[in-house]
XYZ file of C-alpha atoms in Angstrom:
783
model
C 9.451 -34.246 -10.503
C 12.700 -32.488 -11.227
C 13.438 -30.676 -14.459
C 16.194 -32.213 -16.578
C 19.544 -30.535 -16.152
C 21.488 -29.288 -19.161
C 24.728 -27.323 -19.505
C 22.589 -24.365 -20.626
C 18.885 -23.534 -20.735
C 16.750 -25.602 -23.100
C 13.467 -24.717 -24.841
C 10.903 -27.499 -24.174
C 7.153 -27.804 -24.812
C 4.462 -30.422 -24.848
C 2.881 -29.429 -28.171
C 2.960 -26.632 -30.746
C 0.347 -25.613 -33.331
C 0.573 -22.755 -35.805
C -2.506 -20.592 -36.204
C -4.402 -20.603 -39.477
C -3.331 -17.063 -40.285
C 0.258 -17.875 -39.366
C 0.507 -14.982 -36.940
C 1.440 -17.056 -33.898
C 2.244 -20.484 -32.473
C 0.014 -21.978 -29.768
C 2.231 -23.864 -27.319
C 1.562 -25.878 -24.199
C 3.992 -26.477 -21.364
C 5.675 -29.843 -21.015
C 4.320 -30.421 -17.510
C 1.403 -28.118 -16.771
C -0.231 -27.854 -20.180
C -0.617 -24.117 -19.811
C -1.228 -22.457 -23.225
C 0.980 -19.642 -24.460
C 1.283 -17.788 -27.760
C 4.557 -16.947 -29.487
C 5.088 -15.023 -32.678
C 7.018 -16.903 -35.369
C 10.158 -14.857 -34.704
C 9.842 -15.538 -30.977
C 9.329 -19.249 -31.667
C 12.485 -19.400 -33.771
C 14.375 -17.458 -31.118
C 13.200 -19.911 -28.471
C 14.338 -22.875 -30.579
C 17.869 -21.440 -30.568
C 18.004 -22.323 -26.841
C 18.724 -26.017 -27.389
C 20.770 -26.658 -24.221
C 24.056 -26.355 -26.085
C 24.242 -22.577 -26.510
C 24.885 -20.048 -23.786
C 23.202 -16.638 -23.733
C 25.915 -14.898 -25.731
C 25.809 -17.593 -28.457
C 22.004 -17.356 -28.619
C 22.184 -13.607 -29.150
C 24.793 -14.040 -31.873
C 22.767 -16.740 -33.627
C 19.622 -14.570 -33.450
C 21.474 -11.714 -35.091
C 22.774 -13.974 -37.892
C 19.708 -16.105 -38.652
C 16.814 -13.900 -37.551
C 18.330 -10.464 -38.024
C 17.325 -9.552 -34.433
C 19.858 -7.554 -32.433
C 18.986 -8.376 -28.850
C 20.500 -6.899 -25.728
C 21.255 -9.146 -22.788
C 18.386 -7.572 -20.834
C 15.905 -8.127 -23.671
C 16.877 -11.785 -23.986
C 16.551 -12.169 -20.209
C 13.022 -10.734 -20.223
C 12.117 -13.178 -22.999
C 13.491 -16.036 -20.894
C 11.266 -14.862 -18.014
C 8.167 -15.255 -20.207
C 9.228 -18.722 -21.332
C 9.939 -19.779 -17.745
C 6.549 -18.501 -16.530
C 4.912 -20.534 -19.322
C 6.914 -23.621 -18.310
C 8.656 -23.687 -21.712
C 12.234 -23.459 -20.436
C 14.300 -26.082 -18.632
C 17.045 -25.056 -16.253
C 20.586 -25.634 -17.392
C 23.570 -26.602 -15.341
C 25.200 -23.222 -15.910
C 22.203 -21.043 -16.722
C 19.403 -21.664 -14.209
C 15.777 -20.747 -14.589
C 15.159 -17.054 -13.934
C 11.794 -17.536 -12.237
C 10.830 -19.993 -9.456
C 7.347 -21.453 -9.129
C 4.771 -18.745 -8.524
C 1.728 -20.721 -7.340
C 0.874 -23.482 -4.916
C -0.058 -25.726 -7.811
C 3.366 -25.376 -9.371
C 4.962 -26.025 -5.991
C 2.963 -29.262 -5.587
C 3.743 -30.484 -9.117
C 7.434 -29.614 -8.694
C 7.584 -31.634 -5.488
C 8.399 -28.644 -3.269
C 5.277 -29.134 -1.141
C 2.711 -31.872 -0.611
C -1.083 -31.960 -0.792
C -3.802 -31.598 -3.419
C -3.412 -29.090 -6.157
C -5.236 -25.896 -5.073
C -7.849 -24.394 -7.330
C -7.473 -20.758 -6.344
C -5.000 -18.208 -7.543
C -2.267 -17.009 -5.279
C 0.071 -18.812 -2.966
C 0.925 -19.535 0.608
C 3.921 -21.826 0.026
C 7.261 -20.563 -1.212
C 9.190 -22.746 -3.624
C 12.955 -22.921 -3.243
C 14.781 -20.878 -5.839
C 16.380 -22.864 -8.644
C 19.274 -20.441 -8.915
C 22.560 -22.150 -7.963
C 23.938 -20.299 -4.993
C 20.523 -18.965 -4.076
C 21.257 -19.359 -0.381
C 23.872 -16.671 -0.771
C 21.907 -14.667 -3.331
C 18.232 -15.621 -3.642
C 16.988 -15.203 -7.198
C 14.442 -12.783 -8.498
C 12.972 -12.940 -11.993
C 14.939 -10.997 -14.527
C 17.538 -9.539 -12.192
C 19.787 -12.195 -10.664
C 20.630 -14.634 -13.428
C 23.826 -15.657 -15.122
C 24.021 -13.061 -17.897
C 25.454 -10.321 -15.721
C 27.235 -12.533 -13.229
C 29.416 -10.648 -10.777
C 27.914 -7.290 -11.651
C 24.249 -8.203 -10.952
C 24.466 -10.167 -7.721
C 24.604 -13.765 -8.963
C 27.548 -15.823 -7.816
C 28.582 -18.465 -10.310
C 30.275 -21.698 -9.207
C 33.897 -21.172 -8.143
C 36.191 -20.572 -11.084
C 39.217 -21.765 -9.153
C 38.413 -24.921 -7.179
C 40.176 -25.421 -3.842
C 40.122 -28.481 -1.574
C 37.802 -27.720 1.342
C 38.180 -31.046 3.133
C 41.227 -30.195 5.305
C 39.524 -27.014 6.518
C 36.100 -28.485 7.290
C 37.013 -29.391 10.913
C 37.688 -25.698 11.551
C 34.287 -24.841 10.101
C 32.656 -27.488 12.291
C 34.225 -25.922 15.387
C 32.893 -22.513 14.388
C 29.430 -24.054 13.947
C 29.341 -25.709 17.399
C 26.927 -23.181 18.996
C 24.466 -23.645 16.143
C 24.699 -27.433 16.334
C 24.020 -27.276 20.088
C 20.617 -25.763 19.404
C 18.949 -22.909 21.265
C 21.090 -23.292 24.374
C 24.257 -23.151 22.285
C 23.156 -19.940 20.585
C 22.160 -18.400 23.920
C 25.554 -19.322 25.355
C 27.235 -17.725 22.336
C 25.210 -14.537 22.787
C 26.238 -14.458 26.451
C 29.893 -14.794 25.440
C 29.456 -12.021 22.876
C 27.954 -9.765 25.568
C 30.913 -10.577 27.813
C 33.386 -9.802 25.018
C 31.695 -6.447 24.407
C 31.915 -5.685 28.140
C 35.623 -6.560 28.078
C 36.218 -4.256 25.120
C 34.413 -1.421 26.904
C 36.199 -1.880 30.230
C 39.586 -2.359 28.544
C 39.064 0.251 25.827
C 42.069 2.319 26.874
C 44.447 -0.650 26.822
C 43.016 -1.737 23.461
C 43.449 1.778 22.092
C 47.118 1.706 23.048
C 47.592 -1.650 21.296
C 45.673 -0.526 18.223
C 47.765 2.645 17.958
C 50.728 0.509 16.878
C 48.941 -0.230 13.579
C 47.994 3.354 12.704
C 50.812 3.663 10.161
C 49.372 3.473 6.599
C 51.019 0.280 5.360
C 50.574 -1.850 8.513
C 46.953 -0.688 8.731
C 46.244 -1.434 5.062
C 47.857 -4.871 5.188
C 45.998 -5.716 8.402
C 42.634 -4.744 6.888
C 43.212 -6.670 3.643
C 44.555 -9.750 5.388
C 41.852 -9.634 8.053
C 39.003 -9.373 5.527
C 40.395 -12.272 3.513
C 40.739 -14.393 6.654
C 37.176 -13.619 7.749
C 35.846 -14.356 4.261
C 37.729 -17.671 4.175
C 36.578 -18.822 7.624
C 32.967 -17.739 6.989
C 32.775 -19.720 3.762
C 34.488 -22.719 5.373
C 31.838 -22.585 8.110
C 29.165 -22.592 5.389
C 30.800 -25.546 3.666
C 30.959 -27.422 6.978
C 27.270 -26.651 7.588
C 26.347 -28.014 4.152
C 28.407 -31.136 4.803
C 26.768 -31.627 8.206
C 23.195 -30.951 7.058
C 23.148 -32.679 3.631
C 26.038 -35.215 3.833
C 27.414 -33.757 0.572
C 30.643 -31.828 0.102
C 30.038 -28.536 -1.744
C 32.341 -26.954 -4.290
C 34.695 -24.433 -2.666
C 37.059 -21.999 -4.308
C 37.561 -18.459 -5.559
C 35.024 -16.371 -7.504
C 35.014 -12.850 -8.890
C 32.730 -10.639 -6.869
C 31.606 -7.051 -7.394
C 34.021 -5.094 -9.603
C 35.803 -8.402 -10.309
C 37.324 -8.539 -6.817
C 38.280 -12.160 -6.023
C 36.941 -13.770 -2.886
C 36.361 -17.205 -1.380
C 32.984 -18.817 -2.084
C 31.096 -22.005 -1.223
C 28.670 -23.201 -3.908
C 25.231 -23.809 -2.375
C 23.536 -25.286 -5.424
C 22.268 -28.840 -5.456
C 21.589 -30.636 -2.199
C 21.884 -27.521 -0.040
C 19.479 -25.609 -2.244
C 16.790 -28.268 -2.114
C 17.259 -29.101 1.565
C 14.373 -28.634 4.024
C 13.776 -25.169 5.426
C 15.330 -25.860 8.832
C 18.541 -27.079 7.256
C 18.646 -24.127 4.861
C 18.315 -21.757 7.819
C 21.329 -23.379 9.480
C 23.354 -23.224 6.285
C 22.576 -19.543 5.701
C 23.170 -18.636 9.357
C 26.428 -20.555 9.735
C 28.715 -17.665 8.602
C 27.043 -15.301 11.078
C 27.550 -17.773 13.921
C 31.143 -18.302 12.819
C 31.824 -14.563 12.855
C 30.466 -14.255 16.391
C 32.651 -17.180 17.438
C 35.683 -15.499 15.885
C 34.852 -12.228 17.631
C 34.715 -13.949 21.028
C 37.919 -15.867 20.232
C 39.886 -12.760 19.239
C 38.818 -10.861 22.360
C 39.610 -13.866 24.577
C 43.063 -14.274 23.033
C 43.725 -10.585 23.572
C 42.903 -10.995 27.257
C 45.492 -13.785 27.454
C 48.257 -12.068 25.487
C 47.646 -8.343 26.029
C 50.657 -8.119 28.365
C 52.837 -9.395 25.534
C 55.070 -6.693 24.035
C 54.964 -8.147 20.526
C 52.646 -7.142 17.670
C 50.218 -9.959 18.530
C 47.937 -7.924 20.895
C 47.614 -5.204 18.264
C 46.613 -7.718 15.596
C 44.068 -9.320 17.920
C 42.453 -5.950 18.672
C 42.329 -5.118 14.963
C 40.797 -8.501 14.130
C 38.146 -8.173 16.841
C 37.112 -4.786 15.435
C 37.195 -6.063 11.844
C 35.101 -9.088 12.803
C 32.449 -6.948 14.486
C 32.288 -4.628 11.463
C 32.188 -7.593 9.070
C 29.346 -9.138 11.053
C 27.308 -5.918 11.088
C 27.726 -5.501 7.343
C 26.501 -9.041 6.816
C 23.352 -8.111 8.761
C 22.597 -5.252 6.344
C 18.910 -5.739 5.413
C 19.355 -3.820 2.160
C 21.950 -6.111 0.622
C 21.446 -9.754 -0.305
C 23.924 -11.095 2.208
C 23.613 -13.584 5.003
C 21.365 -11.513 7.271
C 18.903 -10.703 4.501
C 19.086 -14.208 3.064
C 18.295 -15.732 6.446
C 15.130 -13.611 6.615
C 14.266 -14.693 3.069
C 14.561 -18.341 4.041
C 12.664 -17.776 7.297
C 9.696 -16.051 5.617
C 10.089 -18.106 2.397
C 9.751 -14.995 0.245
C 12.481 -14.468 -2.322
C 11.395 -10.863 -2.958
C 11.111 -9.809 0.695
C 12.879 -6.514 0.078
C 10.668 -5.550 -2.853
C 7.470 -6.601 -1.083
C 8.325 -4.438 1.916
C 9.158 -1.423 -0.236
C 5.981 -1.599 -2.285
C 3.842 -2.369 0.767
C 4.971 0.821 2.513
C 4.333 2.828 -0.670
C 0.923 1.089 -0.961
C 1.469 -0.074 -4.546
C -0.852 -2.403 -6.391
C 1.179 -4.891 -8.415
C 0.019 -7.067 -11.324
C 1.983 -10.169 -10.253
C 1.686 -12.873 -7.615
C 4.489 -13.394 -5.122
C 5.629 -16.835 -4.125
C 4.413 -15.904 -0.645
C 2.559 -12.753 0.275
C 3.768 -11.482 3.624
C 1.611 -9.687 6.151
C 1.791 -5.870 6.082
C 3.177 -5.699 9.630
C 6.127 -7.960 8.766
C 6.887 -5.975 5.640
C 6.674 -2.635 7.411
C 8.979 -3.771 10.197
C 11.464 -4.868 7.594
C 11.189 -1.520 5.844
C 11.878 0.380 9.054
C 14.932 -1.819 9.650
C 16.198 -0.809 6.204
C 15.532 2.861 6.961
C 17.363 2.588 10.287
C 20.371 1.020 8.623
C 20.410 3.744 5.950
C 20.244 6.413 8.668
C 23.089 4.706 10.515
C 25.203 4.770 7.352
C 24.529 8.499 6.901
C 25.460 9.210 10.521
C 28.629 7.159 10.129
C 29.599 9.156 7.025
C 29.003 12.422 8.861
C 30.787 11.559 12.091
C 33.882 9.828 10.763
C 34.998 10.748 7.225
C 32.789 13.858 7.376
C 34.648 15.468 10.252
C 38.019 14.620 8.819
C 37.152 15.922 5.346
C 35.650 19.151 6.634
C 38.641 19.749 8.881
C 41.158 18.985 6.143
C 39.504 20.628 3.120
C 37.017 23.160 4.549
C 34.024 23.916 2.312
C 35.281 21.479 -0.347
C 35.195 18.773 2.310
C 31.574 19.713 3.092
C 30.652 19.159 -0.556
C 32.365 15.765 -0.493
C 30.445 14.837 2.650
C 27.128 15.823 1.073
C 27.976 13.780 -2.027
C 28.848 10.786 0.144
C 25.527 11.085 1.952
C 23.652 11.380 -1.353
C 25.506 8.372 -2.722
C 24.623 6.363 0.392
C 20.921 7.183 0.017
C 20.969 6.521 -3.730
C 22.660 3.139 -3.467
C 20.335 2.077 -0.658
C 17.279 3.043 -2.703
C 18.686 1.487 -5.882
C 18.970 -1.891 -4.165
C 15.210 -1.977 -3.709
C 14.575 -1.893 -7.458
C 14.209 -4.929 -9.668
C 13.054 -5.738 -13.172
C 10.496 -8.533 -13.523
C 10.632 -9.122 -17.241
C 7.664 -7.748 -19.100
C 5.275 -7.967 -16.162
C 5.026 -4.188 -15.979
C 5.253 -1.435 -13.397
C 3.180 -1.067 -10.270
C 0.334 1.324 -9.724
C 0.437 3.726 -6.809
C -2.675 3.590 -4.641
C -2.646 6.207 -1.898
C -5.283 5.334 0.657
C -6.849 7.868 3.010
C -5.632 7.582 6.601
C -7.837 5.514 8.855
C -9.076 6.489 12.291
C -6.580 4.159 13.893
C -3.772 5.865 11.948
C -4.910 9.266 13.196
C -5.089 7.978 16.769
C -1.566 6.570 16.522
C -0.245 9.850 15.049
C -1.936 11.861 17.819
C -0.513 9.528 20.464
C 2.971 9.925 19.004
C 2.626 13.731 19.030
C 1.478 13.714 22.653
C 4.293 11.358 23.562
C 6.839 13.599 21.803
C 5.576 16.674 23.708
C 5.434 14.926 27.078
C 7.508 16.836 29.699
C 10.777 15.092 30.397
C 13.607 16.004 32.790
C 16.826 16.219 30.821
C 19.658 14.532 32.745
C 23.147 14.628 31.202
C 25.456 11.945 32.537
C 29.168 11.328 32.914
C 31.715 9.137 34.640
C 32.523 9.917 38.265
C 35.155 9.202 40.902
C 34.384 9.129 44.642
C 36.482 11.581 46.682
C 36.787 12.171 50.452
C 35.782 15.554 51.869
C 39.442 16.139 52.868
C 42.713 14.444 52.082
C 46.277 15.134 53.281
C 49.623 13.461 52.633
C 51.864 12.442 55.522
C 55.469 13.090 54.500
C 58.836 12.890 56.218
C 60.060 16.329 57.373
C 63.593 15.027 57.883
C 65.633 12.213 56.370
C 66.258 9.018 58.303
C 65.348 5.407 59.055
C 61.867 4.588 60.341
C 62.303 3.241 63.893
C 58.676 2.777 64.976
C 55.176 2.770 63.433
C 52.282 3.393 65.832
C 49.238 2.867 63.524
C 48.162 0.562 60.712
C 46.216 1.121 57.507
C 42.547 1.838 58.167
C 43.034 3.267 61.682
C 41.328 6.528 62.556
C 43.709 9.226 63.806
C 43.378 12.721 65.225
C 45.081 15.835 63.922
C 48.648 15.964 65.297
C 48.707 12.305 66.386
C 52.120 10.628 65.968
C 51.973 7.723 63.519
C 55.719 6.937 63.138
C 59.171 7.911 64.435
C 62.325 8.429 62.420
C 65.839 7.955 63.864
C 67.011 11.213 65.518
C 70.494 10.381 66.912
C 72.270 13.158 65.009
C 69.591 15.685 65.879
C 69.751 14.851 69.604
C 73.565 15.034 69.505
C 73.309 18.429 67.871
C 70.894 19.566 70.614
C 73.318 18.423 73.352
C 76.222 20.172 71.625
C 74.267 23.397 71.301
C 73.205 23.281 74.934
C 76.849 22.741 76.046
C 78.105 25.544 73.832
C 75.404 27.848 75.155
C 76.441 27.069 78.774
C 80.114 27.825 78.030
C 79.252 31.039 76.263
C 77.243 32.230 79.223
C 80.159 31.301 81.564
C 82.565 33.157 79.281
C 80.316 36.193 79.387
C 80.416 36.101 83.178
C 84.246 35.814 83.165
C 84.552 38.592 80.636
C 82.557 40.885 82.860
C 84.267 39.912 86.184
C 87.767 38.875 85.041
C 89.392 35.423 85.332
C 91.528 33.998 88.078
C 94.863 32.175 87.579
C 93.199 28.892 88.437
C 90.498 29.490 85.823
C 93.149 30.182 83.179
C 94.969 26.941 84.035
C 91.694 25.048 83.940
C 90.906 26.517 80.502
C 94.287 25.388 79.190
C 93.632 21.882 80.535
C 90.238 21.798 78.806
C 91.895 22.643 75.507
C 94.409 19.839 75.976
C 91.653 17.364 76.870
C 89.567 18.403 73.860
C 92.556 17.941 71.545
C 93.132 14.414 72.854
C 89.452 13.581 72.536
C 89.236 14.857 68.932
C 92.346 12.885 68.034
C 90.744 9.668 69.275
C 87.230 10.254 67.909
C 88.608 11.395 64.526
C 90.658 8.218 64.184
C 87.632 6.111 65.184
C 85.451 7.902 62.626
C 87.984 7.247 59.829
C 88.239 3.592 60.810
C 84.469 3.090 60.734
C 84.250 4.963 57.465
C 86.515 2.403 55.795
C 84.613 -0.441 57.445
C 81.272 1.006 56.320
C 82.558 1.196 52.728
C 83.170 -2.553 52.957
C 79.727 -3.104 54.618
C 81.484 -4.354 57.760
C 79.533 -2.054 60.108
C 76.020 -0.682 60.072
C 75.114 2.764 58.889
C 73.858 3.560 62.366
C 77.270 2.865 63.979
C 79.065 4.886 61.324
C 76.715 7.860 61.715
C 77.127 7.762 65.520
C 80.956 7.860 65.188
C 80.727 10.819 62.821
C 78.457 12.636 65.236
C 80.880 12.091 68.136
C 83.815 13.359 66.037
C 81.894 16.459 64.997
C 80.884 17.068 68.609
C 84.537 16.786 69.773
C 85.609 19.304 67.126
C 82.977 21.694 68.406
C 84.153 21.178 72.004
C 87.754 21.868 71.038
C 86.703 25.066 69.336
C 84.740 26.145 72.360
C 87.623 25.294 74.705
C 90.030 27.425 72.704
C 87.578 30.305 72.667
C 87.129 29.950 76.409
C 90.912 29.998 76.946
C 91.177 33.124 74.833
C 88.466 34.788 76.882
C 89.943 34.007 80.293
C 93.518 34.823 79.174
C 92.759 38.183 77.634
C 91.971 41.344 79.578
C 88.296 42.290 79.827
C 86.977 44.753 77.170
C 83.465 45.931 76.306
C 83.834 44.644 72.746
C 84.584 41.179 74.069
C 81.335 41.109 76.026
C 79.374 42.185 72.948
C 80.991 39.431 70.840
C 80.049 36.841 73.437
C 76.462 38.109 73.466
C 76.343 37.634 69.691
C 77.727 34.113 70.031
C 75.065 33.331 72.638
C 72.289 34.557 70.315
C 73.652 32.487 67.451
C 73.944 29.351 69.571
C 70.424 29.876 70.913
C 69.071 29.918 67.336
C 71.002 26.752 66.498
C 69.624 25.060 69.590
C 66.041 25.872 68.544
C 66.741 24.555 65.043
C 68.121 21.274 66.381
C 65.204 20.921 68.782
C 62.794 21.402 65.837
C 64.668 18.681 63.944
C 64.194 16.318 66.878
C 60.480 17.163 66.894
C 60.267 16.575 63.105
C 61.535 13.042 63.612
C 58.035 12.312 64.932
C 55.753 11.944 61.866
C 52.283 13.288 62.688
C 48.880 13.272 61.000
C 48.081 16.748 59.598
C 44.290 16.219 59.762
C 41.840 13.875 61.431
C 40.687 10.909 59.355
C 41.477 7.376 58.309
C 45.016 6.272 57.422
C 45.439 5.006 53.856
C 48.755 3.378 52.985
C 49.941 -0.055 51.945
C 53.507 0.830 53.010
C 52.910 1.044 56.762
C 52.739 -2.710 57.258
C 56.439 -3.175 56.417
C 57.697 0.404 56.885
C 60.027 -0.188 59.861
C 63.627 -0.010 58.664
C 62.841 1.915 55.454
C 64.905 5.023 54.783
C 62.864 8.121 53.954
C 64.208 11.179 52.212
C 62.996 14.596 53.247
C 59.539 15.123 51.724
C 58.982 11.454 50.839
C 55.405 10.163 51.161
C 54.693 7.665 53.944
C 50.871 7.589 54.118
C 47.690 9.527 53.402
C 44.892 10.557 55.728
C 41.380 10.849 54.296
C 38.356 12.328 55.983
C 35.435 10.250 54.660
C 32.801 11.538 57.054
C 31.188 13.106 53.985
C 31.920 11.866 50.476
C 32.184 13.913 47.311
C 31.591 12.682 43.785
C 33.601 14.298 40.997
C 31.626 13.951 37.751
C 33.309 14.481 34.380
C 30.579 15.837 32.107
C 31.016 16.624 28.397
C 31.524 20.307 27.759
C 28.360 20.321 25.639
C 26.185 19.634 28.710
C 27.603 22.099 31.232
C 25.479 25.014 30.020
C 22.356 23.411 31.499
C 23.792 22.712 34.985
C 23.614 25.009 38.023
C 25.047 24.793 41.529
C 22.453 23.279 43.832
C 20.973 21.040 41.137
C 19.972 17.543 42.158
C 22.130 14.643 41.022
C 22.152 10.868 41.228
C 25.136 8.509 41.217
C 25.445 4.764 40.613
C 28.703 2.947 41.285
C 29.941 -0.058 39.344
C 30.445 -1.895 42.645
C 26.794 -1.437 43.721
C 24.593 -1.299 40.613
C 21.410 -1.830 42.640
C 22.003 1.202 44.861
C 21.657 4.848 43.960
C 23.163 7.791 45.839
C 21.373 11.156 45.681
C 23.112 14.466 46.204
C 23.418 18.078 45.098
C 25.934 19.888 42.917
C 28.377 21.839 45.070
C 31.067 23.007 42.631
C 31.595 23.488 38.903
C 35.194 23.703 37.677
C 36.127 27.105 36.185
C 37.654 25.562 33.047
C 37.321 22.537 30.791
C 39.925 19.780 30.662
C 41.098 17.413 27.958
C 39.829 13.858 28.156
C 40.367 10.733 26.073
C 37.044 11.412 24.310
C 37.089 15.220 24.125
C 36.759 18.115 26.556
C 35.058 17.595 29.920
C 34.174 19.826 32.858
C 34.527 18.566 36.430
C 31.368 18.899 38.526
C 31.490 18.045 42.248
C 28.460 16.505 43.941
C 28.061 16.080 47.698
C 26.361 12.814 48.693
C 23.617 13.385 51.221
C 23.402 10.001 52.932
C 26.433 7.758 52.378
C 25.819 4.253 53.692
C 29.455 3.399 54.300
C 29.737 1.087 51.319
C 31.205 3.637 48.924
C 34.965 4.027 49.160
C 37.202 6.790 47.791
C 38.397 6.261 44.206
C 35.407 4.065 43.289
C 33.926 4.882 39.896
C 30.598 4.767 38.106
C 28.147 7.025 36.287
C 26.150 9.980 37.562
C 23.271 12.016 36.176
C 22.562 15.674 36.871
C 19.007 16.959 36.819
C 18.371 20.025 34.618
C 15.291 21.708 33.163
C 12.149 19.900 32.004
C 11.732 19.916 28.227
C 9.510 18.052 25.730
C 10.580 14.449 25.226
C 11.497 14.982 21.582
C 13.764 17.909 22.511
C 15.583 15.862 25.148
C 16.355 13.006 22.763
C 17.245 15.138 19.732
C 19.576 17.602 21.447
C 22.757 15.943 20.140
C 21.360 16.028 16.600
C 20.297 19.670 16.884
C 23.646 20.581 18.426
C 25.439 18.891 15.540
C 23.601 20.954 12.923
C 23.749 24.199 14.923
C 27.495 23.962 15.576
C 29.287 21.283 13.559
C 27.352 21.551 10.305
C 27.287 25.350 10.625
C 31.091 25.336 10.779
C 31.226 23.447 7.482
C 29.412 26.170 5.580
C 31.741 28.476 3.612
């Protein structure tokens, strides 16, 4: 049967009889008939709880009529005793502080079926009668309405909001849970994929997130994001309640810790008394919704990350906020969704306290609603310890480093205080008051043989020799690489190879236009022939016929330069209007320049044959011959440079060769690359903290992303002489030569590699980062 509901708690009893000496009242419960004694003052105090007075009014009336100044905690402990004796009915606004504690009470209350057990103790957990218990399961004397927002109890929403229009959104967020096990497995697979995307795209996400680093945009994003996540999580809970119980819960705004407003779905009533399977879905719905939102935000970022607006930055920020929000909800030390789901699963409202006292081996003078096995409680305790350790590490690594760097020794003190506060608050959450039941008794048992065996095994395991292998990202490199560049400017006329072809050193792979260079060679050869003829004339003397012929050559050269110069000017104007090709224009210019040179040579030749022979003239001609010979060699080298050759033997790598014909290359411009991949090298980027343990010749092992099932052994060949800056700190490049490449690895592929170092005890290998932190980082904090 259900207890009657009143606006506030109401004192009820089946019968009351005053003792003969008047020292106490003997009362029996309204349902169970369990006897209980109350002093006259306590009886009068109990009668003040008539269902019309709240706790504050009861305390005021007790002070006026009974002269008893009660604190809120004292009145709450008194209510615990009345509830245990079944003398207190739950009110609509002030619920019972204590749920049923025995199987018999659970059967009578209708929470379980079967005959009333005769023994003491319990195996069946009764649902808490605290409204909102699915978001904050009740414990006697600690989570009731007197302290409200400051003690963990969430009252019904003070500001009611219509949840109906938003319930379809909550239903969408609950789809994986409604689909059963396969839906949850599919969601976990999507979450794993989203995490992989964030890792592979971490640099692009960092760039987008950097746009929100300014204080105000960052603050507004965090506040707005938390409110949005809180709203959608509670809407998902409301949708789960609607789907599981066919009732629409109250939804609105409540005052949380430190009177901070937040959205809240009231879980009292039908949701609270629903079967265990439905309660598990209701409690887990916000967690499922947060995972759905995380996958959605990452997926939207993938779609819009090329957008230049603020949207990609907001999506990255929301994905990070959602992941942090989800992890905080999983905190096993705080009565949030993760803890509450475990409470509903094990049907133990004091799971946290049971685990704490079980590890400390306390004997307690009360009966739990369900006594959990020691293994379950110990595993829960270790989860709490791991979370506390994670919080301490987070404080040290993030605000700790910044504070120590900004404020020196004062920052170290702040860090230590933050760590102490983290430990204190975590330990304080494990405490609870259970009315006047009393404190526990510590019972330290001697270690058993099995305990000693386990400890010895752990020690041996910790001292087991282990090869320490630092790892880092790598890039595959060829044993040799050379760029093929143009040694002279010009159009590409022919390409003789394609990408992927193997070439020999000095093999021609392309030819650049060489019309000007060949013209210059012909001009130099002609000039050299004339100079040699002039030298012969200068030494022997010229005849009259030779002088006349020289004058005729000058006249012919003048006519030729007049024609070729006019043609060059005409084509220049036409080329400016794109009426002729660049090739035709360049050819006309070359002819004009060649005619100028011929005219100059003809005039020099006329001067030589017309003038009398002198020794100085012969010497000048010799100098001209030497100069022209040098020019001829230069022009011949230019013609040779028009043939682009491979500097080394290897495989051609270039995506430009396919459509290179017709392209114009400037001097020094890259055309292709030749790589010698007969032996591959792996360049590993190791953190600077690990380089001290690595030596040349050490064994190494590489695994590429493209071939995760294959491993490539090798040895360390080189260690860079200096460290370099990386996105995540300083790294040192270490080069490994692969012994037996199978042809599948290609240059520029990436992956991870491990380098083998000395053998150390297992505990040393896995605690090196922690030891290094205290030996270097923490040491630097000390004043």
